[in-house]
GROMACS .gro file of C-alpha atoms in nm:
model
  344
    1MET     CA    1   3.849  -4.215   4.521
    2ASN     CA    2   4.216  -4.232   4.621
    3ASP     CA    3   4.378  -4.448   4.353
    4ASN     CA    4   4.725  -4.321   4.272
    5VAL     CA    5   4.755  -4.289   3.894
    6LEU     CA    6   5.095  -4.236   3.735
    7VAL     CA    7   5.042  -4.034   3.414
    8ILE     CA    8   5.333  -4.048   3.170
    9GLY     CA    9   5.375  -3.794   2.890
   10GLY     CA   10   5.637  -3.685   2.641
   11GLY     CA   11   5.843  -3.960   2.482
   12GLN     CA   12   6.141  -4.007   2.254
   13ASN     CA   13   5.981  -3.947   1.915
   14SER     CA   14   5.825  -3.687   1.690
   15GLU     CA   15   5.496  -3.694   1.883
   16HIS     CA   16   5.658  -3.566   2.204
   17GLU     CA   17   5.466  -3.237   2.216
   18VAL     CA   18   5.134  -3.404   2.129
   19SER     CA   19   5.190  -3.652   2.410
   20LEU     CA   20   5.261  -3.372   2.657
   21ALA     CA   21   4.923  -3.218   2.573
   22SER     CA   22   4.745  -3.553   2.615
   23ALA     CA   23   4.914  -3.622   2.949
   24ALA     CA   24   4.834  -3.276   3.086
   25ALA     CA   25   4.468  -3.311   2.992
   26VAL     CA   26   4.442  -3.664   3.132
   27GLY     CA   27   4.603  -3.562   3.461
   28SER     CA   28   4.372  -3.264   3.503
   29ALA     CA   29   4.062  -3.471   3.425
   30LEU     CA   30   4.160  -3.744   3.672
   31ARG     CA   31   4.224  -3.492   3.949
   32SER     CA   32   3.877  -3.349   3.887
   33ARG     CA   33   3.739  -3.697   3.956
   34GLY     CA   34   3.927  -3.735   4.285
   35PHE     CA   35   4.224  -3.943   4.177
   36GLU     CA   36   4.569  -3.885   4.320
   37VAL     CA   37   4.785  -3.814   4.016
   38THR     CA   38   5.161  -3.826   3.980
   39SER     CA   39   5.282  -3.681   3.650
   40VAL     CA   40   5.613  -3.764   3.488
   41THR     CA   41   5.759  -3.668   3.152
   42ILE     CA   42   5.993  -3.870   2.935
   43ALA     CA   43   6.230  -3.622   2.774
   44ARG     CA   44   6.344  -3.660   2.415
   45ASP     CA   45   6.677  -3.800   2.538
   46GLY     CA   46   6.505  -4.069   2.746
   47THR     CA   47   6.539  -3.899   3.084
   48TRP     CA   48   6.235  -3.932   3.311
   49ILE     CA   49   6.143  -3.604   3.482
   50GLU     CA   50   5.913  -3.545   3.782
   51GLU     CA   51   5.824  -3.188   3.882
   52GLY     CA   52   6.115  -3.054   3.680
   53ILE     CA   53   6.372  -3.283   3.841
   54ALA     CA   54   6.542  -3.561   3.646
   55LEU     CA   55   6.512  -3.906   3.798
   56GLY     CA   56   6.859  -4.062   3.807
   57ALA     CA   57   7.149  -3.994   3.572
   58GLY     CA   58   7.122  -4.066   3.202
   59ALA     CA   59   6.852  -4.266   3.029
   60ALA     CA   60   6.932  -4.597   3.202
   61GLY     CA   61   6.971  -4.452   3.551
   62SER     CA   62   6.658  -4.246   3.505
   63LEU     CA   63   6.459  -4.550   3.392
   64ALA     CA   64   6.577  -4.745   3.696
   65ALA     CA   65   6.448  -4.468   3.923
   66ALA     CA   66   6.121  -4.450   3.728
   67VAL     CA   67   6.054  -4.821   3.788
   68ALA     CA   68   6.009  -4.739   4.156
   69LEU     CA   69   5.735  -4.489   4.063
   70ILE     CA   70   5.566  -4.751   3.849
   71GLY     CA   71   5.584  -5.000   4.136
   72ARG     CA   72   5.418  -4.757   4.378
   73ALA     CA   73   5.136  -4.660   4.143
   74ASP     CA   74   4.796  -4.826   4.156
   75VAL     CA   75   4.755  -4.765   3.782
   76VAL     CA   76   4.980  -4.629   3.507
   77PHE     CA   77   4.827  -4.412   3.233
   78PRO     CA   78   5.090  -4.397   2.953
   79ALA     CA   79   4.972  -4.102   2.743
   80VAL     CA   80   5.277  -4.142   2.518
   81HIS     CA   81   5.204  -4.165   2.146
   82GLY     CA   82   5.439  -4.325   1.896
   83ALA     CA   83   5.757  -4.529   1.926
   84LEU     CA   84   5.881  -4.633   2.273
   85GLY     CA   85   5.536  -4.560   2.413
   86GLU     CA   86   5.228  -4.654   2.214
   87ASP     CA   87   5.418  -4.942   2.051
   88GLY     CA   88   5.396  -5.149   2.369
   89ALA     CA   89   5.725  -5.044   2.528
   90LEU     CA   90   5.563  -4.886   2.834
   91ALA     CA   91   5.301  -5.161   2.861
   92SER     CA   92   5.586  -5.413   2.871
   93LEU     CA   93   5.756  -5.218   3.151
   94CYS     CA   94   5.432  -5.222   3.351
   95ALA     CA   95   5.387  -5.592   3.283
   96LEU     CA   96   5.733  -5.665   3.424
   97ALA     CA   97   5.645  -5.459   3.732
   98HIS     CA   98   5.299  -5.623   3.760
   99THR     CA   99   5.137  -5.279   3.764
  100PRO     CA  100   4.796  -5.227   3.598
  101VAL     CA  101   4.821  -5.010   3.288
  102VAL     CA  102   4.564  -4.818   3.084
  103GLY     CA  103   4.537  -4.930   2.724
  104SER     CA  104   4.662  -5.214   2.512
  105GLY     CA  105   4.937  -5.455   2.604
  106ALA     CA  106   5.268  -5.501   2.428
  107GLY     CA  107   5.142  -5.723   2.147
  108ALA     CA  108   4.851  -5.505   2.038
  109GLY     CA  109   5.059  -5.190   2.076
  110ALA     CA  110   5.343  -5.325   1.863
  111ILE     CA  111   5.115  -5.454   1.588
  112GLY     CA  112   4.897  -5.144   1.584
  113MET     CA  113   5.206  -4.924   1.550
  114ASP     CA  114   5.334  -5.130   1.255
  115LYS     CA  115   5.124  -5.027   0.957
  116TRP     CA  116   5.243  -5.319   0.744
  117VAL     CA  117   5.162  -5.588   1.002
  118THR     CA  118   4.830  -5.415   1.070
  119LYS     CA  119   4.747  -5.463   0.702
  120LEU     CA  120   4.825  -5.834   0.731
  121VAL     CA  121   4.600  -5.873   1.035
  122ALA     CA  122   4.324  -5.674   0.868
  123GLY     CA  123   4.343  -5.894   0.558
  124ALA     CA  124   4.318  -6.207   0.770
  125ALA     CA  125   4.015  -6.058   0.944
  126GLY     CA  126   3.845  -5.978   0.613
  127ILE     CA  127   3.893  -5.600   0.631
  128ARG     CA  128   4.016  -5.415   0.323
  129THR     CA  129   4.324  -5.190   0.325
  130ALA     CA  130   4.485  -4.985   0.051
  131PRO     CA  131   4.703  -5.190  -0.186
  132GLY     CA  132   5.064  -5.119  -0.105
  133VAL     CA  133   5.422  -5.239  -0.100
  134LEU     CA  134   5.680  -5.250   0.174
  135THR     CA  135   6.032  -5.128   0.110
  136ARG     CA  136   6.341  -5.025   0.302
  137ALA     CA  137   6.535  -4.702   0.298
  138ASP     CA  138   6.827  -4.883   0.133
  139ASP     CA  139   6.608  -4.985  -0.161
  140ILE     CA  140   6.426  -4.662  -0.246
  141ASP     CA  141   6.616  -4.608  -0.570
  142ASP     CA  142   6.458  -4.923  -0.712
  143LEU     CA  143   6.096  -4.807  -0.677
  144GLU     CA  144   5.878  -4.675  -0.957
  145PHE     CA  145   5.507  -4.599  -0.980
  146ASP     CA  146   5.249  -4.518  -1.245
  147GLU     CA  147   4.974  -4.366  -1.028
  148GLU     CA  148   4.931  -4.138  -0.727
  149VAL     CA  149   5.065  -4.293  -0.407
  150VAL     CA  150   5.100  -4.213  -0.038
  151VAL     CA  151   5.444  -4.270   0.112
  152LYS     CA  152   5.463  -4.321   0.487
  153PRO     CA  153   5.695  -4.457   0.756
  154VAL     CA  154   5.579  -4.797   0.875
  155SER     CA  155   5.597  -4.704   1.244
  156ALA     CA  156   5.531  -4.336   1.307
  157GLY     CA  157   5.228  -4.136   1.412
  158SER     CA  158   5.053  -3.802   1.361
  159SER     CA  159   5.128  -3.835   0.988
  160TYR     CA  160   5.492  -3.739   1.039
  161GLY     CA  161   5.694  -3.833   0.731
  162VAL     CA  162   5.379  -3.893   0.521
  163THR     CA  163   5.367  -3.750   0.168
  164LEU     CA  164   5.107  -3.759  -0.108
  165VAL     CA  165   5.300  -3.812  -0.433
  166ARG     CA  166   5.131  -3.706  -0.755
  167GLU     CA  167   5.439  -3.684  -0.980
  168ALA     CA  168   5.708  -3.944  -1.041
  169ALA     CA  169   5.984  -3.691  -0.981
  170LEU     CA  170   5.861  -3.639  -0.624
  171LEU     CA  171   5.875  -4.005  -0.523
  172ARG     CA  172   6.243  -4.010  -0.421
  173PRO     CA  173   6.214  -3.700  -0.196
  174ALA     CA  174   5.903  -3.849  -0.035
  175LEU     CA  175   6.083  -4.176   0.033
  176ARG     CA  176   6.378  -3.993   0.183
  177THR     CA  177   6.141  -3.797   0.409
  178ALA     CA  178   5.978  -4.118   0.532
  179ALA     CA  179   6.322  -4.270   0.593
  180GLU     CA  180   6.395  -3.996   0.846
  181TYR     CA  181   6.136  -4.159   1.072
  182ASP     CA  182   6.170  -4.531   0.995
  183GLN     CA  183   6.392  -4.755   0.785
  184ARG     CA  184   6.080  -4.946   0.673
  185ILE     CA  185   5.857  -4.754   0.435
  186LEU     CA  186   5.507  -4.820   0.306
  187VAL     CA  187   5.396  -4.704  -0.039
  188GLU     CA  188   5.019  -4.724  -0.084
  189ARG     CA  189   4.769  -4.655  -0.359
  190VAL     CA  190   4.562  -4.342  -0.291
  191MET     CA  191   4.211  -4.421  -0.164
  192ARG     CA  192   3.922  -4.198  -0.268
  193GLY     CA  193   3.657  -4.166  -0.001
  194ARG     CA  194   3.537  -3.994   0.311
  195GLU     CA  195   3.770  -4.006   0.612
  196ILE     CA  196   3.585  -4.164   0.903
  197ASP     CA  197   3.720  -4.244   1.250
  198VAL     CA  198   3.568  -4.502   1.482
  199ALA     CA  199   3.665  -4.529   1.849
  200VAL     CA  200   3.634  -4.854   2.044
  201LEU     CA  201   3.638  -4.893   2.423
  202ARG     CA  202   3.668  -5.199   2.642
  203ASP     CA  203   3.505  -5.118   2.976
  204ALA     CA  204   3.602  -5.268   3.311
  205ASP     CA  205   3.326  -5.531   3.285
  206GLY     CA  206   3.465  -5.653   2.951
  207THR     CA  207   3.202  -5.486   2.735
  208VAL     CA  208   3.343  -5.366   2.402
  209TRP     CA  209   3.153  -5.090   2.226
  210ALA     CA  210   3.188  -4.801   1.983
  211PRO     CA  211   3.042  -4.450   2.008
  212PRO     CA  212   2.913  -4.266   1.698
  213PRO     CA  213   3.178  -4.233   1.423
  214LEU     CA  214   3.344  -3.903   1.336
  215GLU     CA  215   3.408  -3.758   0.991
  216ILE     CA  216   3.718  -3.550   0.912
  217HIS     CA  217   3.691  -3.259   0.669
  218ALA     CA  218   4.027  -3.126   0.548
  219GLU     CA  219   4.157  -2.948   0.242
  220GLY     CA  220   4.367  -3.213   0.072
  221MET     CA  221   4.535  -3.480   0.282
  222PHE     CA  222   4.475  -3.486   0.658
  223ASP     CA  223   4.848  -3.444   0.725
  224THR     CA  224   5.043  -3.331   1.031
  225ALA     CA  225   4.978  -2.963   0.964
  226ALA     CA  226   4.603  -3.013   0.919
  227LYS     CA  227   4.587  -3.219   1.238
  228TYR     CA  228   4.728  -2.943   1.457
  229ASP     CA  229   4.678  -2.607   1.287
  230GLY     CA  230   4.304  -2.596   1.345
  231SER     CA  231   4.212  -2.601   0.976
  232ALA     CA  232   4.042  -2.943   0.984
  233ARG     CA  233   3.677  -2.974   1.081
  234PHE     CA  234   3.504  -3.270   1.242
  235THR     CA  235   3.145  -3.386   1.216
  236VAL     CA  236   3.030  -3.611   1.499
  237PRO     CA  237   2.818  -3.805   1.466
  238ALA     CA  238   2.922  -3.850   1.105
  239VAL     CA  239   2.629  -3.834   0.865
  240LEU     CA  240   2.599  -4.197   0.755
  241ASP     CA  241   2.325  -4.429   0.644
  242GLU     CA  242   2.264  -4.732   0.862
  243ALA     CA  243   2.447  -4.973   0.631
  244ASP     CA  244   2.767  -4.765   0.623
  245ARG     CA  245   2.754  -4.697   0.997
  246ARG     CA  246   2.719  -5.066   1.072
  247ALA     CA  247   2.993  -5.164   0.826
  248LEU     CA  248   3.239  -4.915   0.979
  249THR     CA  249   3.154  -5.006   1.337
  250ASP     CA  250   3.171  -5.380   1.270
  251ALA     CA  251   3.511  -5.341   1.103
  252ALA     CA  252   3.642  -5.135   1.396
  253LEU     CA  253   3.519  -5.385   1.654
  254THR     CA  254   3.668  -5.671   1.451
  255MET     CA  255   4.010  -5.504   1.435
  256PHE     CA  256   4.001  -5.420   1.805
  257GLU     CA  257   3.948  -5.784   1.891
  258ALA     CA  258   4.181  -5.919   1.623
  259LEU     CA  259   4.468  -5.711   1.761
  260GLY     CA  260   4.379  -5.792   2.122
  261CYS     CA  261   4.335  -5.426   2.216
  262ALA     CA  262   4.240  -5.300   2.560
  263GLY     CA  263   4.133  -4.962   2.689
  264VAL     CA  264   4.052  -4.738   2.396
  265ALA     CA  265   4.170  -4.744   2.034
  266ARG     CA  266   4.089  -4.537   1.728
  267MET     CA  267   4.041  -4.700   1.389
  268ASP     CA  268   4.079  -4.470   1.089
  269PHE     CA  269   3.894  -4.557   0.769
  270PHE     CA  270   3.829  -4.435   0.419
  271LEU     CA  271   3.463  -4.488   0.332
  272THR     CA  272   3.475  -4.565  -0.040
  273ASP     CA  273   3.201  -4.655  -0.287
  274ASP     CA  274   3.289  -5.018  -0.215
  275GLY     CA  275   3.274  -4.987   0.163
  276PRO     CA  276   3.525  -4.922   0.443
  277VAL     CA  277   3.901  -4.938   0.384
  278LEU     CA  278   4.114  -4.939   0.699
  279ASN     CA  279   4.386  -4.674   0.700
  280GLU     CA  280   4.551  -4.728   1.037
  281VAL     CA  281   4.503  -4.813   1.404
  282ASN     CA  282   4.593  -4.598   1.704
  283THR     CA  283   4.614  -4.787   2.034
  284MET     CA  284   4.696  -4.471   2.231
  285PRO     CA  285   4.519  -4.197   2.037
  286GLY     CA  286   4.527  -3.825   2.112
  287MET     CA  287   4.357  -3.770   2.448
  288THR     CA  288   4.293  -3.401   2.495
  289ALA     CA  289   3.928  -3.304   2.529
  290ALA     CA  290   3.941  -3.168   2.172
  291SER     CA  291   4.089  -3.487   2.023
  292GLN     CA  292   3.881  -3.710   1.798
  293VAL     CA  293   3.826  -3.993   2.047
  294PRO     CA  294   3.687  -3.780   2.332
  295ARG     CA  295   3.465  -3.600   2.079
  296MET     CA  296   3.314  -3.934   1.975
  297PHE     CA  297   3.245  -4.040   2.333
  298GLN     CA  298   3.100  -3.698   2.411
  299ALA     CA  299   2.850  -3.768   2.131
  300ALA     CA  300   2.761  -4.089   2.314
  301GLY     CA  301   2.702  -3.899   2.639
  302VAL     CA  302   3.036  -3.980   2.803
  303ALA     CA  303   3.206  -3.660   2.920
  304TYR     CA  304   3.585  -3.636   2.891
  305PRO     CA  305   3.664  -3.674   3.265
  306ASP     CA  306   3.432  -3.975   3.279
  307LEU     CA  307   3.607  -4.131   2.980
  308VAL     CA  308   3.952  -4.115   3.138
  309ALA     CA  309   3.810  -4.242   3.468
  310ARG     CA  310   3.659  -4.539   3.285
  311LEU     CA  311   3.995  -4.609   3.124
  312VAL     CA  312   4.159  -4.618   3.467
  313ALA     CA  313   3.882  -4.845   3.599
  314GLY     CA  314   3.947  -5.086   3.311
  315ALA     CA  315   4.325  -5.099   3.358
  316VAL     CA  316   4.471  -5.447   3.397
  317VAL     CA  317   4.811  -5.600   3.456
  318PRO     CA  318   4.913  -5.665   3.091
  319VAL     CA  319   5.039  -6.019   3.147
  320ARG     CA  320   4.880  -6.361   3.174
  321ASP     CA  321   5.030  -6.630   3.394
  322VAL     CA  322   5.063  -6.914   3.146
  323THR     CA  323   5.343  -7.083   3.337
  324PRO     CA  324   5.236  -7.427   3.460
  325ASN     CA  325   5.256  -7.507   3.827
  326LEU     CA  326   5.587  -7.689   3.844
  327ALA     CA  327   5.589  -7.729   4.219
  328GLY     CA  328   5.482  -8.035   4.414
  329PRO     CA  329   5.528  -8.410   4.425
  330GLU     CA  330   5.349  -8.483   4.096
  331HIS     CA  331   5.594  -8.267   3.905
  332ASP     CA  332   5.891  -8.420   4.086
  333ALA     CA  333   5.766  -8.770   4.005
  334ARG     CA  334   5.731  -8.689   3.636
  335LEU     CA  335   6.080  -8.552   3.626
  336ARG     CA  336   6.215  -8.867   3.789
  337ALA     CA  337   6.029  -9.073   3.526
  338GLY     CA  338   6.222  -8.884   3.261
  339ASN     CA  339   5.918  -8.716   3.104
  340SER     CA  340   6.106  -8.443   2.920
  341HIS     CA  341   5.788  -8.325   2.738
  342TYR     CA  342   5.598  -8.240   3.053
  343VAL     CA  343   5.437  -7.895   3.024
  344GLY     CA  344   5.189  -7.913   3.310
   0.00000   0.00000   0.00000
């Protein structure tokens, strides 16, 4: 095994530190499987750094230098969560360079990162989500509510900026907190149910499958603090009857395909008395050995180093050549005939 994998960590958002941990774990696991690994970090200011040395000057100059690294890599593993990473930005860069990349392409990444658009796709696919409204930071003074709600930025991860609001007087502060992360804000009705995660993987042969689901146990809301302070517990496999397990897995597989995901994605659900309710989608979920996704695959018999190796094996160039062949005498003849609607 001598594939050169470029592992990217860090990023220009609130999940920077989480991404560093994912990238370090991924790089170590790949080296243990015989891959040649080059590790780079995107600093919070946009500078790309390799072995402690900044590539180029400033964000633009650094990016230009980083493109050469992407071009030399056999595969890019963008372990960058959140905006300008998971949202398809890095997949787009790899697509332009025609370099295979681990994970979803630009479209799936952008939609999965946008909680409002994800709700629209889920609804079209027949999957329930929490009732909610979309607002903007400029309009928060016009909102009122008469029940408990969850306020969250539309495009942010790791529950940053998310607040459970139980009293009307706390709504405005919650909205202002969310606005620190995104100008678009989602206000959702609180869902009562068990918190269940389902991971989905597309293998190199095209097979799409899900390991056993995982249940999250946390005191109160599974917020940023609970995610990283060690207080939350996980049960994997989650204790589910066959009907609930099938309903959750089917919903996760449906969303994976509806969004056009690749690599691995994590679908987060509330399991209510009326069945699964989708909470959100993560197209580049946490990827340390202790993260939820590797725990689920471990329960399916796939060790962490094997999981990341399978992700590399399944990497593809995230672009399809849909341009018609416009070369040759037939095309020239059609142009001479004045066929302005010719598309190949």
